[in-house]
PDB file of C-alpha atoms and ligand atoms in Angstrom:
ATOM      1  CA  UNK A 528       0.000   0.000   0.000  1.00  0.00           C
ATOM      2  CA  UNK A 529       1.890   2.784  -1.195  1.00  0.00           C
ATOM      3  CA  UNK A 530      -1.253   5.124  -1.463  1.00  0.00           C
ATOM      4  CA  UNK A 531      -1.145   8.499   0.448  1.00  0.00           C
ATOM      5  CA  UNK A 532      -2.825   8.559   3.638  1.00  0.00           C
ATOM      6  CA  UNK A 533      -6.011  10.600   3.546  1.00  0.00           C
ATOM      7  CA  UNK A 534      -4.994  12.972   6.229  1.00  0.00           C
ATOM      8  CA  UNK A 535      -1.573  13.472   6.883  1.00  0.00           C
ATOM      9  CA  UNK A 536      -0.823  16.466   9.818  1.00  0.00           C
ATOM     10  CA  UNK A 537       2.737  17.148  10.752  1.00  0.00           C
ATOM     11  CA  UNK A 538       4.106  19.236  13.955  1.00  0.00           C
ATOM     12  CA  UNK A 539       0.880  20.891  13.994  1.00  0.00           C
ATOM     13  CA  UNK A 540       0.861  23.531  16.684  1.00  0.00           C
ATOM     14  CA  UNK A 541      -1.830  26.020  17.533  1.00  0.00           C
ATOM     15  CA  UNK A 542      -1.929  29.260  20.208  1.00  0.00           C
ATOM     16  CA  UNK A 543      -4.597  30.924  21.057  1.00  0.00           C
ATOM     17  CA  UNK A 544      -3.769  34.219  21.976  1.00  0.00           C
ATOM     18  CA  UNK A 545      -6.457  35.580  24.611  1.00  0.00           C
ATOM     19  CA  UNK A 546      -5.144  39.620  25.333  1.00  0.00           C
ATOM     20  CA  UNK A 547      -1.831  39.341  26.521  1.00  0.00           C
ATOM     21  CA  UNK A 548      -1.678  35.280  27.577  1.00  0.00           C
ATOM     22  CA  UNK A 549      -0.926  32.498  25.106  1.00  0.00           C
ATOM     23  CA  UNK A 550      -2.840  29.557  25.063  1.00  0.00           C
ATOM     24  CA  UNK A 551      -1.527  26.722  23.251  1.00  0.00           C
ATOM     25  CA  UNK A 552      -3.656  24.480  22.477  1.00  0.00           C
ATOM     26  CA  UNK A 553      -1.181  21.932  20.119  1.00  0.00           C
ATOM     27  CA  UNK A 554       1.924  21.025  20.610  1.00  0.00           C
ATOM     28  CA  UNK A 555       3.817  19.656  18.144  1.00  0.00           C
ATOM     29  CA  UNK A 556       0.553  16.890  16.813  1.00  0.00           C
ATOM     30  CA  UNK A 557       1.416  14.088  13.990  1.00  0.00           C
ATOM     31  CA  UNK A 558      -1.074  11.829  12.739  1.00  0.00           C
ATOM     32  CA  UNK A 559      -1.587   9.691   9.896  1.00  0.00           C
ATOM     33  CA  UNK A 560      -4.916   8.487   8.862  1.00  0.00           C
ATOM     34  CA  UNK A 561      -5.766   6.590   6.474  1.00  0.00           C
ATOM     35  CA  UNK A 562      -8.495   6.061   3.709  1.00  0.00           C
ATOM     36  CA  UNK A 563     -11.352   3.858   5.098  1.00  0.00           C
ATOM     37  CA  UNK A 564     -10.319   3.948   8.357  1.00  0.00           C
ATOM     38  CA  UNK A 565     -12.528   4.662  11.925  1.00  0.00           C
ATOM     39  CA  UNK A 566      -9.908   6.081  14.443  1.00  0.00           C
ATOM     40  CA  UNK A 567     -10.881   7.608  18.242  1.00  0.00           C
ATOM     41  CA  UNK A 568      -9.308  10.530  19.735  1.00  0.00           C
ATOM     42  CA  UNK A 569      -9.475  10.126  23.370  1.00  0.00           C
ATOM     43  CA  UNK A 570      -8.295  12.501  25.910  1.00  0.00           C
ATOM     44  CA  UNK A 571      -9.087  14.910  29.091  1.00  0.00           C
ATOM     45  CA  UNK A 572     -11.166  17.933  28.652  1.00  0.00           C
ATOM     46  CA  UNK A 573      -8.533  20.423  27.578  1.00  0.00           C
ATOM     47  CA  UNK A 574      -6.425  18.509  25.621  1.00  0.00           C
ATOM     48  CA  UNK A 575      -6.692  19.774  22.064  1.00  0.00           C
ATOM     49  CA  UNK A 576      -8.497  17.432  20.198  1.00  0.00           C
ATOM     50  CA  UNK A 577     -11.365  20.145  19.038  1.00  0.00           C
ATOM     51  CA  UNK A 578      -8.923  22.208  18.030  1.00  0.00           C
ATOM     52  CA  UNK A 579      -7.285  19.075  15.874  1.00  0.00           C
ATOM     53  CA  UNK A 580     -10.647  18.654  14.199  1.00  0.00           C
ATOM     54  CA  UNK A 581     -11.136  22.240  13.623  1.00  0.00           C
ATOM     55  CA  UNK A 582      -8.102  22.781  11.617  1.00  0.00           C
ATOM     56  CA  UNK A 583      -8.184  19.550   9.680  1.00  0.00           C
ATOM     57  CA  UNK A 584     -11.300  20.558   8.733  1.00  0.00           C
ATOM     58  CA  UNK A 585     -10.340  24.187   7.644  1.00  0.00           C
ATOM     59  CA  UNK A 586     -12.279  25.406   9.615  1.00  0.00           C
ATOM     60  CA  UNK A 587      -9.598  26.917  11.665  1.00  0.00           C
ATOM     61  CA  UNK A 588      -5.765  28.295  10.992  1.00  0.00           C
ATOM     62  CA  UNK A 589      -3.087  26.355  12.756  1.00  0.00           C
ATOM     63  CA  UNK A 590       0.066  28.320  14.011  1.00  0.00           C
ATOM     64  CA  UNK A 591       3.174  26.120  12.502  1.00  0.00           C
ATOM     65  CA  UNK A 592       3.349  22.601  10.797  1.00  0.00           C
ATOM     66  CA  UNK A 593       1.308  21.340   7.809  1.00  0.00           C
ATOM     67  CA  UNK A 594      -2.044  19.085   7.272  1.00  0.00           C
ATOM     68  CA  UNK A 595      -2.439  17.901   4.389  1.00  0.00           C
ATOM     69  CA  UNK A 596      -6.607  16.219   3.723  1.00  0.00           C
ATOM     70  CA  UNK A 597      -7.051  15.242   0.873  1.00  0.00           C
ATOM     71  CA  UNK A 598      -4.099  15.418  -1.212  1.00  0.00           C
ATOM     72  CA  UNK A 599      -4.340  19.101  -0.957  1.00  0.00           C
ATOM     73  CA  UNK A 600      -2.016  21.328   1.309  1.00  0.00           C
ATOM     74  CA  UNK A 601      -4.109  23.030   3.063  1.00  0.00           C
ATOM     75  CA  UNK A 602      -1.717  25.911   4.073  1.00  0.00           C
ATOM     76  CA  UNK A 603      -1.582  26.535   0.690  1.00  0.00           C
ATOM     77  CA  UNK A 604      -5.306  26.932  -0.285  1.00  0.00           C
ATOM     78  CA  UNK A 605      -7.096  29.946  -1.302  1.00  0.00           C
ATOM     79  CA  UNK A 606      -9.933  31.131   0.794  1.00  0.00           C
ATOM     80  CA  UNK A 607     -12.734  29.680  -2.313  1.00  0.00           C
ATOM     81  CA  UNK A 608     -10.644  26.040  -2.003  1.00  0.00           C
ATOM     82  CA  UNK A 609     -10.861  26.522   1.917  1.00  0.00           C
ATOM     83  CA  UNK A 610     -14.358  26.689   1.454  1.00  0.00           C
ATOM     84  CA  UNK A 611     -14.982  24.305  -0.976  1.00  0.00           C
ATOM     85  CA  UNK A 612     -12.984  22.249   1.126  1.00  0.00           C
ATOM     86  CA  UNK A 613     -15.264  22.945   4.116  1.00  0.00           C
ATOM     87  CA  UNK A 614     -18.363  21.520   1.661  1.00  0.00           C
ATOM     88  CA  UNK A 615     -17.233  18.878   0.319  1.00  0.00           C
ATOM     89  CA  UNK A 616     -14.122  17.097   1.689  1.00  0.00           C
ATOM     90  CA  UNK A 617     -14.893  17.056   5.247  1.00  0.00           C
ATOM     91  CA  UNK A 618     -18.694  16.463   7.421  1.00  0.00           C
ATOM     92  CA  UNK A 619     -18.671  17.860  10.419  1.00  0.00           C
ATOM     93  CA  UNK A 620     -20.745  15.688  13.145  1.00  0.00           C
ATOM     94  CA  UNK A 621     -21.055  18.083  16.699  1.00  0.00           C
ATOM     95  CA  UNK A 622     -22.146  16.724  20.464  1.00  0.00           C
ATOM     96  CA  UNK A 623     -25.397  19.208  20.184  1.00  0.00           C
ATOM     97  CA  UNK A 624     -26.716  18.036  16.721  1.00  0.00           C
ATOM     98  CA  UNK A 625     -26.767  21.949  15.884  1.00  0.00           C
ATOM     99  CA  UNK A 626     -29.415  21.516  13.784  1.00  0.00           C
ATOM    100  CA  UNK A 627     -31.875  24.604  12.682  1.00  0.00           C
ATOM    101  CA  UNK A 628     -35.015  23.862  15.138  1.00  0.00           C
ATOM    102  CA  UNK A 629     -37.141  26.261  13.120  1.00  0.00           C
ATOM    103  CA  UNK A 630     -36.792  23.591   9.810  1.00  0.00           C
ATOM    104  CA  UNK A 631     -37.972  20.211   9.286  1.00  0.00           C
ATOM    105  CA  UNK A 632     -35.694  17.352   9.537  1.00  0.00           C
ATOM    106  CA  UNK A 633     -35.197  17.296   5.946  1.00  0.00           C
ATOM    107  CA  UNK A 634     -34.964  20.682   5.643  1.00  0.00           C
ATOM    108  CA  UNK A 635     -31.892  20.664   8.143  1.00  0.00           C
ATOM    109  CA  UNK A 636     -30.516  17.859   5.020  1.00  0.00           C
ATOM    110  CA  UNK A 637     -30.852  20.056   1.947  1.00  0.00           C
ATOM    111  CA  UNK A 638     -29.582  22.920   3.436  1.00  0.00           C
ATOM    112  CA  UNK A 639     -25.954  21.362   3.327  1.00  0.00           C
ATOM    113  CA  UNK A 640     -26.974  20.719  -0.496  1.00  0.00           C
ATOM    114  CA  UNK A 641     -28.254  24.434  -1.066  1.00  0.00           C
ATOM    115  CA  UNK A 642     -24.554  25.705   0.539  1.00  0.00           C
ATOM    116  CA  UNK A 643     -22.626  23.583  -1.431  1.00  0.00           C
ATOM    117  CA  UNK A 644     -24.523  24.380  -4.430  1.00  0.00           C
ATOM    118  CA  UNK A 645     -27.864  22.469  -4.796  1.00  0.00           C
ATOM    119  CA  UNK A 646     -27.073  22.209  -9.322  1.00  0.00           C
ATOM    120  CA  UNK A 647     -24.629  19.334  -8.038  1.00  0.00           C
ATOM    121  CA  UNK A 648     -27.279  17.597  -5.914  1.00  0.00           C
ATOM    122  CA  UNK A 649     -26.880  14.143  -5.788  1.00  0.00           C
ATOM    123  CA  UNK A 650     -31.160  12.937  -5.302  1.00  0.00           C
ATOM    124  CA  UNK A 651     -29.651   9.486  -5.430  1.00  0.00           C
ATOM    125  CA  UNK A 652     -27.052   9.727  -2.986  1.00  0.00           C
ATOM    126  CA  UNK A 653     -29.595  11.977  -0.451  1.00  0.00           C
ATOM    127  CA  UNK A 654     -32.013   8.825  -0.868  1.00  0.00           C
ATOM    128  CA  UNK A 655     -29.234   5.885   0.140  1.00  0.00           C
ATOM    129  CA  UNK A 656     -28.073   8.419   3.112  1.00  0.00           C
ATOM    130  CA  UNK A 657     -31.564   8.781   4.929  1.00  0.00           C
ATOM    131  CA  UNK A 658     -32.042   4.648   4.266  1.00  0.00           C
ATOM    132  CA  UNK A 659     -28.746   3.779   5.319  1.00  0.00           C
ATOM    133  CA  UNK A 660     -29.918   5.953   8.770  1.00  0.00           C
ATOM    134  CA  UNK A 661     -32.879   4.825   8.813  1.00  0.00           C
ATOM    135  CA  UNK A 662     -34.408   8.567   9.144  1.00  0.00           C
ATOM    136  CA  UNK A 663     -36.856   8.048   5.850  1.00  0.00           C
ATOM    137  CA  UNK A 664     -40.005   8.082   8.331  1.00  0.00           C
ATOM    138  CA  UNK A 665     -38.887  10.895  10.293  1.00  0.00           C
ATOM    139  CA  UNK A 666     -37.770  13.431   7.357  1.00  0.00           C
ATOM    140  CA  UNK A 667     -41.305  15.749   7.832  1.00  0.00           C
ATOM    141  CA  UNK A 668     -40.854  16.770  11.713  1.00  0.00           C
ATOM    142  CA  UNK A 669     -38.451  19.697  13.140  1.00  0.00           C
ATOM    143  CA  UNK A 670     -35.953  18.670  15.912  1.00  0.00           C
ATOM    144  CA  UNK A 671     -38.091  18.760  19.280  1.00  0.00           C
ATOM    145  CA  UNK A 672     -40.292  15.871  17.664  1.00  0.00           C
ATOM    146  CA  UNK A 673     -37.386  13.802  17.298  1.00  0.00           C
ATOM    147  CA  UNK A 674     -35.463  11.313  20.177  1.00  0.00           C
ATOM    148  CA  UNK A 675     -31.568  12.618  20.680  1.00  0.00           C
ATOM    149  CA  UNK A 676     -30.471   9.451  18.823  1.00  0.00           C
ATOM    150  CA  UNK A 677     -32.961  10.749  15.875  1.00  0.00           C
ATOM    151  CA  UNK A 678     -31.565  14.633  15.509  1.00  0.00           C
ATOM    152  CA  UNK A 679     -28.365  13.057  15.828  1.00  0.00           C
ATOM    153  CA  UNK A 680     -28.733  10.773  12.587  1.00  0.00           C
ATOM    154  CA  UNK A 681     -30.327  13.755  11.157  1.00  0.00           C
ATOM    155  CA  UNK A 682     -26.937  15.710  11.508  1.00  0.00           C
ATOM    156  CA  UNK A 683     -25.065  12.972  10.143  1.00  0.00           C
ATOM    157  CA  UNK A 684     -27.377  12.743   7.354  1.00  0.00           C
ATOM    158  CA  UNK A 685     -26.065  16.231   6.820  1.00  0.00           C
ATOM    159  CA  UNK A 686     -22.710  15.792   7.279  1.00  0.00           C
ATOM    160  CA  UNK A 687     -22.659  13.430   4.487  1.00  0.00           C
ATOM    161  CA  UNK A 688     -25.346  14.389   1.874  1.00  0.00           C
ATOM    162  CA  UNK A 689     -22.441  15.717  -0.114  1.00  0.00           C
ATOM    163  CA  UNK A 690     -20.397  13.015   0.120  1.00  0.00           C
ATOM    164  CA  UNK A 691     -17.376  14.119   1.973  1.00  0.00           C
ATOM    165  CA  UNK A 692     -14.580  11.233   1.931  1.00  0.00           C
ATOM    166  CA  UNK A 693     -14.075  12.166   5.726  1.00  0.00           C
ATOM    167  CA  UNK A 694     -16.249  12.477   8.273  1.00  0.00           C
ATOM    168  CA  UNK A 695     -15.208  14.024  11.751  1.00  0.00           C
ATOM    169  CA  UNK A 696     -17.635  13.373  14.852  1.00  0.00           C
ATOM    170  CA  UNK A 697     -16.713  15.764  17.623  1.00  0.00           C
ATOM    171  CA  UNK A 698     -17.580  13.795  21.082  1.00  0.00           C
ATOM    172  CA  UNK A 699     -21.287  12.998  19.103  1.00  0.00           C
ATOM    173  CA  UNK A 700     -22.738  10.388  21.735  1.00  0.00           C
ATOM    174  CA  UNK A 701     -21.825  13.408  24.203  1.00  0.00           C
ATOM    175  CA  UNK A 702     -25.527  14.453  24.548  1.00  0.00           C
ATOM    176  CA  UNK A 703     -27.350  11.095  24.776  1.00  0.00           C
ATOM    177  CA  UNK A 704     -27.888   8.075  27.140  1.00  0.00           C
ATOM    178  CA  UNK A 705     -26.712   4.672  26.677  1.00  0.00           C
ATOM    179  CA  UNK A 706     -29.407   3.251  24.405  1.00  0.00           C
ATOM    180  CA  UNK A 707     -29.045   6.156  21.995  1.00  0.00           C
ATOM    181  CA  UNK A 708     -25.259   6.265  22.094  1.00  0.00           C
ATOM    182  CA  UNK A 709     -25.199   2.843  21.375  1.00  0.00           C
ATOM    183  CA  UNK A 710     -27.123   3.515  17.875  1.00  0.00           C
ATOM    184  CA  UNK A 711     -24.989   6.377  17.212  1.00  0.00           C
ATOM    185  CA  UNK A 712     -22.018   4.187  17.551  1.00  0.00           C
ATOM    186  CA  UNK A 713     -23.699   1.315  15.578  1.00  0.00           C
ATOM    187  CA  UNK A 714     -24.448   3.843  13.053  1.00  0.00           C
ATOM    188  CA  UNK A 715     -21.486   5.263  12.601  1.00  0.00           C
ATOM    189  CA  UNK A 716     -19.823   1.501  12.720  1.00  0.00           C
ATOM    190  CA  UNK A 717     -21.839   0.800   9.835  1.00  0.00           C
ATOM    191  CA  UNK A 718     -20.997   3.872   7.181  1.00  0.00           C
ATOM    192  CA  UNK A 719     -17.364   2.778   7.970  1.00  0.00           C
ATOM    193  CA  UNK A 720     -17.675  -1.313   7.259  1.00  0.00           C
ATOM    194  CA  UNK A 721     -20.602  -1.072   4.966  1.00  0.00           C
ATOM    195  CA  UNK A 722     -19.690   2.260   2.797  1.00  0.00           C
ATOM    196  CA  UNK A 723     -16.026   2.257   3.616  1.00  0.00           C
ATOM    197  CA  UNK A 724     -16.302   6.209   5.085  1.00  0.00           C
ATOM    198  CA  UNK A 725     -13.288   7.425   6.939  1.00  0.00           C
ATOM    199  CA  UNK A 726     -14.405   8.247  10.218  1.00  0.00           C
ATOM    200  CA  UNK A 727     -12.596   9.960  12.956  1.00  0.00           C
ATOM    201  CA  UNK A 728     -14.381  10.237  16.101  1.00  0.00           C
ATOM    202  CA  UNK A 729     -13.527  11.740  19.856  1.00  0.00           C
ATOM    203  CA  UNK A 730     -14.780  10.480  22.448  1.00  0.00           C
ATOM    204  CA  UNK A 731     -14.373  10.252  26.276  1.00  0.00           C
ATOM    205  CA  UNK A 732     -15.613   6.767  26.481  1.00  0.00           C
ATOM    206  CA  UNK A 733     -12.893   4.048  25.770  1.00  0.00           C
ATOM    207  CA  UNK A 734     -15.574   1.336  25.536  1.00  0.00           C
ATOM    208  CA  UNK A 735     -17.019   3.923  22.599  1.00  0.00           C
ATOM    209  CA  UNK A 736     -13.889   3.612  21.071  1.00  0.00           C
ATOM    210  CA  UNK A 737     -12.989   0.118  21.464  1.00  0.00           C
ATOM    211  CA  UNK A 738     -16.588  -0.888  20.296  1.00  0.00           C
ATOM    212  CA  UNK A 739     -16.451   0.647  16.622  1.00  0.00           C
ATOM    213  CA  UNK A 740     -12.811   1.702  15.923  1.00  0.00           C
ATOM    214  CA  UNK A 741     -10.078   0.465  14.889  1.00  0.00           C
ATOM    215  CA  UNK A 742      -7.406   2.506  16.259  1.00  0.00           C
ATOM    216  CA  UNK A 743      -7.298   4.382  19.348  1.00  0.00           C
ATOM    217  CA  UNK A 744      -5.034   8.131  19.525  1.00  0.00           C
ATOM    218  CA  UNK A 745      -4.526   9.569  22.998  1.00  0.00           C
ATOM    219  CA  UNK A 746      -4.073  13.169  23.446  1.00  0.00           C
ATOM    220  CA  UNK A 747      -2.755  14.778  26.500  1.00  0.00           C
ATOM    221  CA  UNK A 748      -2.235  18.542  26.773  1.00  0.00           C
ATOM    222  CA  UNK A 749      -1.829  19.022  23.533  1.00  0.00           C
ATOM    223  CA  UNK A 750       0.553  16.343  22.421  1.00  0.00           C
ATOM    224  CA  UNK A 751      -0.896  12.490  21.135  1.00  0.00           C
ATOM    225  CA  UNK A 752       0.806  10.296  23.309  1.00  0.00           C
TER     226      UNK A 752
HETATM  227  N1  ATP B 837     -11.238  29.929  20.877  1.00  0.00           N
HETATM  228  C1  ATP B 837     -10.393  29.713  21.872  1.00  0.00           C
HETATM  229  N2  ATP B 837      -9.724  30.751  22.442  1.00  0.00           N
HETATM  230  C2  ATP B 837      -8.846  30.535  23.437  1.00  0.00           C
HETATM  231  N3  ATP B 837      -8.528  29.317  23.931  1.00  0.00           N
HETATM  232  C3  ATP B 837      -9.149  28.264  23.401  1.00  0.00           C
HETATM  233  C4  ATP B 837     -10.115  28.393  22.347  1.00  0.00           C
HETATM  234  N4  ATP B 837     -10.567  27.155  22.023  1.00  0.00           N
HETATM  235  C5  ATP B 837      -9.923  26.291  22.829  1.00  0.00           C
HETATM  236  N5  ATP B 837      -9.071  26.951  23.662  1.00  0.00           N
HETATM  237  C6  ATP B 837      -8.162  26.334  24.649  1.00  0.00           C
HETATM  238  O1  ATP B 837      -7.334  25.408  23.977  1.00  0.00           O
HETATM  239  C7  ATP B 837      -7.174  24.225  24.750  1.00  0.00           C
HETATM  240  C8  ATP B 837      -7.668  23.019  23.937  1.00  0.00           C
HETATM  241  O2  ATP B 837      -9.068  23.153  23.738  1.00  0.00           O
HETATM  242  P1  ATP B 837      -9.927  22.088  22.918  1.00  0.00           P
HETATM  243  O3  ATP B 837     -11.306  22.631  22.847  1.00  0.00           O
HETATM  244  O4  ATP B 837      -9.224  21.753  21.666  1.00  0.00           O
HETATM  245  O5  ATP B 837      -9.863  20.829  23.901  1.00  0.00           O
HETATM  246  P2  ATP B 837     -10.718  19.472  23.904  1.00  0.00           P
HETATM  247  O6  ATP B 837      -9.715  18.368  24.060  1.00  0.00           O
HETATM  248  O7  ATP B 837     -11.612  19.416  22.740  1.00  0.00           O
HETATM  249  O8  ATP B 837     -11.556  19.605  25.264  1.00  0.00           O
HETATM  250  P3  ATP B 837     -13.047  19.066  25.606  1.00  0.00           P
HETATM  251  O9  ATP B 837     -12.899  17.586  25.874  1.00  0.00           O
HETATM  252  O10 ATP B 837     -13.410  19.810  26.854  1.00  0.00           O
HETATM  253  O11 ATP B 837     -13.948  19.379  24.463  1.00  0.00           O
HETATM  254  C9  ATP B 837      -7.931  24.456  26.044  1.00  0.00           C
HETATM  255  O12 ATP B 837      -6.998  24.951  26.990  1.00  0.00           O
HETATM  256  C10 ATP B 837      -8.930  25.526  25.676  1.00  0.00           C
HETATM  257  O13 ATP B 837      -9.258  26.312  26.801  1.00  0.00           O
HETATM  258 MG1   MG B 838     -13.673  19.426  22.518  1.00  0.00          MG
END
């Protein structure tokens, strides 16, 4: 296997400055993932791993070393491939679903498509997503109709209605109990070893991440250790 690893981040460091104090947030963070794989972050409150997903998502400018997602530098983007980037290459999955509680479920969906730019729509693909989820029933109601495990599918649904070859979950069985944490996780199991998504995940549950991942990445103060 000589093919480049999907995300590639090297000596990635990040401050925050706050006024006069520095924050830093990475420290020096290297991490190889590749395509098709379901890797955990796992690590105390504090520790960086946001910030991690942030900027490997573009959604965020590190201070020093290079990611690379993709095959694209993404130091070396413009702000229109940043963007285009932030459609299309990367789903974002949050802890609080962050969906628009004024707009149906599907509604919450095809937004994603309008942003990225609804003349490359895929109906097709939008169809296998909500079956895959198993959301087709619940597609007319807004949010507070829907079970946590429900809006969360419904994000997901999101995050990858325009096919992005990576999805990142940020802690996103954080807001749930067991039962609907468990078909989060089974979910999420599934997109990897049925449709072959890379999936990175963080979570602060290690039976999370030994139930549906394949590799485990500690992070401690803003190092992976
Ligand atoms: N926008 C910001 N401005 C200043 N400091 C920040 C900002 N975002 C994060 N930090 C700081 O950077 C460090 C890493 O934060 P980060 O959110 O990446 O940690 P985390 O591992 O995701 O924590 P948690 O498990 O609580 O979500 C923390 O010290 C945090 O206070
Ligand atoms: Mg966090």
């Amino acid at each position: 296997m000589s093919e480049e690893p999907i995300i590639k981040v090297q000596n990635l460091r990040k401050v925050y400055r706050l006024g006069t104090v520095d924050v830093s947030a990475l420290r020096g963070v290297s991490l190889e993932v590749d395509a098709g794989e379901f890797v955990a972050v796992l690590g105390p409150s504090g520790s960086g791993k946001s910030t991690l997903f942030h900027i490997i998502g573009a959604m965020l400018a590190p201070s020093g070393g290079t990611v690379r997602v993709d095959g694209l530098e993404l130091g070396q983007l413009r702000e229109a491939e940043r963007s285009h980037m932030r459609k299309r290459t990367v789903g974002f999955v949050f802890q609080r679903f962050n969906l628009l509680p004024t707009l149906t479920a599907e509604e919450n969906i095809r937004i994603a498509q309008h942003i990225a730019g609804k003349a490359d729509a895929d109906e097709d693909h939008f169809q296998r997503i909500i079956q895959f989820l198993g959301i087709a029933h619940r597609l007319r109601h807004k949010p507070f109709a829907l079970s946590g495990g429900e809006q969360q599918r419904i994000a997901i649904a999101r995050a990858l209605v325009n096919k992005p070859p990576i999805l990142l979950a940020d802690e996103p069985t954080g807001n749930l109990d067991s039962e609907n944490s468990l078909a989060v996780l089974d979910t999420l199991k599934n997109l990897n070893q049925e449709l072959n998504q890379t999936v990175l995940m963080i979570t602060h549950n290690p039976d999370a991440a030994a139930y549906c991942t394949q590799r485990v990445v500690r992070m401690k103060d803003g190092r992976i250790v």
